[in-house]
Amino acid sequence: GGSERILLVEDDASVRRTSRRTLESYGYEVVESPSGPQALEILRSDPDDVQLVLTDVVMPEMDGPTLAREIHELRPHLPILLMSGHSEEMVRRVAEARDPDQQEGWVEFIGKPFTPELLARTIRRALEVSSAEDG
């Protein structure tokens, strides 16, 4: 767990609610967004306020990999964790979301369904990698 602020981007309200509770149970502060465009507005309003973005991949308006690329323009070292139940497709899409000139640690993937423990470990690892790269 930790105390960092996570931006949770998920269009399904029940999944968003469950994910928020899980993250908060591990000590994280959670800011919610039901869409990619709204998530970008949150990041633009206070770009240093969020330490990690956890986003669904398949969403209306803007999918997770597109959101990841947009976020990368705003904050190149902000870790992004893509989540989806469509794991075969995700290998390709995560690869597309990565900037080939950037180190690989900024975008990670976690397949649904996942346990709360796996989510917590994956988030912690992404935050630690990001911290090490910034330090």
mmCIF file of C-alpha atoms in Angstrom:
data_model
loop_
_atom_site.group_PDB
_atom_site.id
_atom_site.type_symbol
_atom_site.label_atom_id
_atom_site.label_comp_id
_atom_site.label_asym_id
_atom_site.label_seq_id
_atom_site.Cartn_x
_atom_site.Cartn_y
_atom_site.Cartn_z
ATOM 1 C CA GLY A 1 0.000 0.000 0.000
ATOM 2 C CA GLY A 2 0.886 3.632 0.139
ATOM 3 C CA SER A 3 -0.376 7.164 0.498
ATOM 4 C CA GLU A 4 -0.024 8.382 -3.075
ATOM 5 C CA ARG A 5 -2.872 9.879 -5.080
ATOM 6 C CA ILE A 6 -4.175 7.684 -7.911
ATOM 7 C CA LEU A 7 -6.361 8.851 -10.766
ATOM 8 C CA LEU A 8 -8.828 6.019 -11.472
ATOM 9 C CA VAL A 9 -10.337 6.155 -14.972
ATOM 10 C CA GLU A 10 -13.168 3.671 -15.504
ATOM 11 C CA ASP A 11 -16.462 4.147 -17.369
ATOM 12 C CA ASP A 12 -18.327 1.404 -15.450
ATOM 13 C CA ALA A 13 -19.569 2.979 -12.194
ATOM 14 C CA SER A 14 -19.712 -0.302 -10.239
ATOM 15 C CA VAL A 15 -16.167 -1.294 -11.269
ATOM 16 C CA ARG A 16 -14.978 2.232 -10.457
ATOM 17 C CA ARG A 17 -16.611 2.081 -7.010
ATOM 18 C CA THR A 18 -15.127 -1.360 -6.223
ATOM 19 C CA SER A 19 -11.678 -0.332 -7.462
ATOM 20 C CA ARG A 20 -11.804 2.853 -5.410
ATOM 21 C CA ARG A 21 -12.661 0.931 -2.241
ATOM 22 C CA THR A 22 -9.840 -1.517 -2.896
ATOM 23 C CA LEU A 23 -7.297 1.252 -3.461
ATOM 24 C CA GLU A 24 -8.440 3.175 -0.398
ATOM 25 C CA SER A 25 -8.177 0.023 1.721
ATOM 26 C CA TYR A 26 -4.451 0.011 0.837
ATOM 27 C CA GLY A 27 -4.090 3.635 1.919
ATOM 28 C CA TYR A 28 -4.158 5.343 -1.470
ATOM 29 C CA GLU A 29 -6.069 8.543 -2.092
ATOM 30 C CA VAL A 30 -8.291 8.150 -5.160
ATOM 31 C CA VAL A 31 -9.561 10.695 -7.666
ATOM 32 C CA GLU A 32 -12.206 9.227 -9.986
ATOM 33 C CA SER A 33 -12.962 9.906 -13.624
ATOM 34 C CA PRO A 34 -15.572 8.165 -15.801
ATOM 35 C CA SER A 35 -13.798 9.087 -19.063
ATOM 36 C CA GLY A 36 -10.483 9.847 -20.703
ATOM 37 C CA PRO A 37 -11.314 13.466 -21.570
ATOM 38 C CA GLN A 38 -12.350 14.180 -17.970
ATOM 39 C CA ALA A 39 -9.174 12.509 -16.698
ATOM 40 C CA LEU A 40 -7.103 14.816 -18.892
ATOM 41 C CA GLU A 41 -8.937 17.837 -17.475
ATOM 42 C CA ILE A 42 -8.150 16.644 -13.944
ATOM 43 C CA LEU A 43 -4.473 16.276 -14.836
ATOM 44 C CA ARG A 44 -4.332 19.638 -16.597
ATOM 45 C CA SER A 45 -5.888 21.432 -13.607
ATOM 46 C CA ASP A 46 -3.127 20.243 -11.253
ATOM 47 C CA PRO A 47 -0.570 18.175 -13.143
ATOM 48 C CA ASP A 48 1.597 17.300 -10.129
ATOM 49 C CA ASP A 49 -1.297 16.219 -7.925
ATOM 50 C CA VAL A 50 -1.497 12.605 -9.197
ATOM 51 C CA GLN A 51 1.279 10.010 -8.808
ATOM 52 C CA LEU A 52 -0.237 7.188 -10.926
ATOM 53 C CA VAL A 53 -3.093 6.694 -13.401
ATOM 54 C CA LEU A 54 -5.086 3.447 -13.341
ATOM 55 C CA THR A 55 -7.270 3.270 -16.437
ATOM 56 C CA ASP A 56 -9.502 0.816 -18.166
ATOM 57 C CA VAL A 57 -8.525 0.076 -21.753
ATOM 58 C CA VAL A 58 -11.917 -0.207 -23.431
ATOM 59 C CA MET A 59 -13.953 2.964 -22.866
ATOM 60 C CA PRO A 60 -16.194 5.152 -25.004
ATOM 61 C CA GLU A 61 -14.858 8.519 -26.210
ATOM 62 C CA MET A 62 -11.184 7.707 -25.579
ATOM 63 C CA ASP A 63 -9.613 4.310 -24.954
ATOM 64 C CA GLY A 64 -6.875 3.661 -22.411
ATOM 65 C CA PRO A 65 -3.901 3.541 -24.810
ATOM 66 C CA THR A 66 -4.972 6.850 -26.390
ATOM 67 C CA LEU A 67 -5.349 8.352 -22.925
ATOM 68 C CA ALA A 68 -1.887 7.024 -22.012
ATOM 69 C CA ARG A 69 -0.334 8.792 -25.012
ATOM 70 C CA GLU A 70 -2.123 12.047 -24.131
ATOM 71 C CA ILE A 71 -0.992 11.814 -20.503
ATOM 72 C CA HIS A 72 2.551 11.110 -21.649
ATOM 73 C CA GLU A 73 2.523 14.469 -23.443
ATOM 74 C CA LEU A 74 1.537 16.227 -20.193
ATOM 75 C CA ARG A 75 3.668 14.215 -17.770
ATOM 76 C CA PRO A 76 6.219 11.953 -19.472
ATOM 77 C CA HIS A 77 7.206 10.060 -16.317
ATOM 78 C CA LEU A 78 3.764 9.595 -14.757
ATOM 79 C CA PRO A 79 3.221 5.833 -14.397
ATOM 80 C CA ILE A 80 0.100 4.496 -16.112
ATOM 81 C CA LEU A 81 -1.468 1.141 -15.365
ATOM 82 C CA LEU A 82 -3.829 -0.145 -18.059
ATOM 83 C CA MET A 83 -6.410 -2.730 -16.971
ATOM 84 C CA SER A 84 -8.599 -4.941 -19.124
ATOM 85 C CA GLY A 85 -10.217 -8.334 -19.398
ATOM 86 C CA HIS A 86 -9.102 -8.537 -23.035
ATOM 87 C CA SER A 87 -5.528 -9.658 -22.387
ATOM 88 C CA GLU A 88 -4.554 -10.945 -25.854
ATOM 89 C CA GLU A 89 -5.472 -7.667 -27.459
ATOM 90 C CA MET A 90 -3.743 -5.780 -24.668
ATOM 91 C CA VAL A 91 -0.255 -6.974 -25.450
ATOM 92 C CA ARG A 92 -0.547 -5.260 -28.817
ATOM 93 C CA ARG A 93 -2.259 -2.140 -27.498
ATOM 94 C CA VAL A 94 0.142 -1.631 -24.610
ATOM 95 C CA ALA A 95 2.993 -1.863 -27.093
ATOM 96 C CA GLU A 96 1.261 0.775 -29.234
ATOM 97 C CA ALA A 97 0.806 3.041 -26.200
ATOM 98 C CA ARG A 98 4.498 3.023 -25.344
ATOM 99 C CA ASP A 99 6.727 5.727 -26.744
ATOM 100 C CA PRO A 100 9.610 3.885 -28.459
ATOM 101 C CA ASP A 101 12.045 6.621 -27.346
ATOM 102 C CA GLN A 102 10.967 6.330 -23.713
ATOM 103 C CA GLN A 103 12.052 3.781 -21.136
ATOM 104 C CA GLU A 104 9.504 0.999 -20.851
ATOM 105 C CA GLY A 105 8.375 1.475 -17.241
ATOM 106 C CA TRP A 106 5.801 4.191 -17.741
ATOM 107 C CA VAL A 107 2.972 1.964 -19.035
ATOM 108 C CA GLU A 108 2.076 -1.333 -17.375
ATOM 109 C CA PHE A 109 -0.803 -3.754 -17.854
ATOM 110 C CA ILE A 110 -2.909 -5.781 -15.431
ATOM 111 C CA GLY A 111 -5.499 -8.295 -16.657
ATOM 112 C CA LYS A 112 -9.020 -8.429 -15.221
ATOM 113 C CA PRO A 113 -10.120 -10.050 -13.059
ATOM 114 C CA PHE A 114 -7.351 -9.411 -10.560
ATOM 115 C CA THR A 115 -7.136 -9.823 -6.807
ATOM 116 C CA PRO A 116 -6.829 -6.778 -4.574
ATOM 117 C CA GLU A 117 -3.371 -8.014 -3.568
ATOM 118 C CA LEU A 118 -2.187 -8.254 -7.185
ATOM 119 C CA LEU A 119 -3.509 -4.759 -7.913
ATOM 120 C CA ALA A 120 -1.730 -3.368 -4.844
ATOM 121 C CA ARG A 121 1.576 -5.078 -5.753
ATOM 122 C CA THR A 122 1.380 -3.919 -9.372
ATOM 123 C CA ILE A 123 0.670 -0.317 -8.345
ATOM 124 C CA ARG A 124 3.469 -0.331 -5.784
ATOM 125 C CA ARG A 125 5.940 -1.683 -8.368
ATOM 126 C CA ALA A 126 4.917 0.972 -10.921
ATOM 127 C CA LEU A 127 5.293 3.735 -8.342
ATOM 128 C CA GLU A 128 8.699 2.453 -7.255
ATOM 129 C CA VAL A 129 9.966 2.215 -10.850
ATOM 130 C CA SER A 130 8.752 5.759 -11.493
ATOM 131 C CA SER A 131 10.367 6.994 -8.292
ATOM 132 C CA ALA A 132 13.685 5.376 -9.172
ATOM 133 C CA GLU A 133 13.634 6.945 -12.653
ATOM 134 C CA ASP A 134 12.889 10.401 -11.226
ATOM 135 C CA GLY A 135 15.529 10.083 -8.507
#
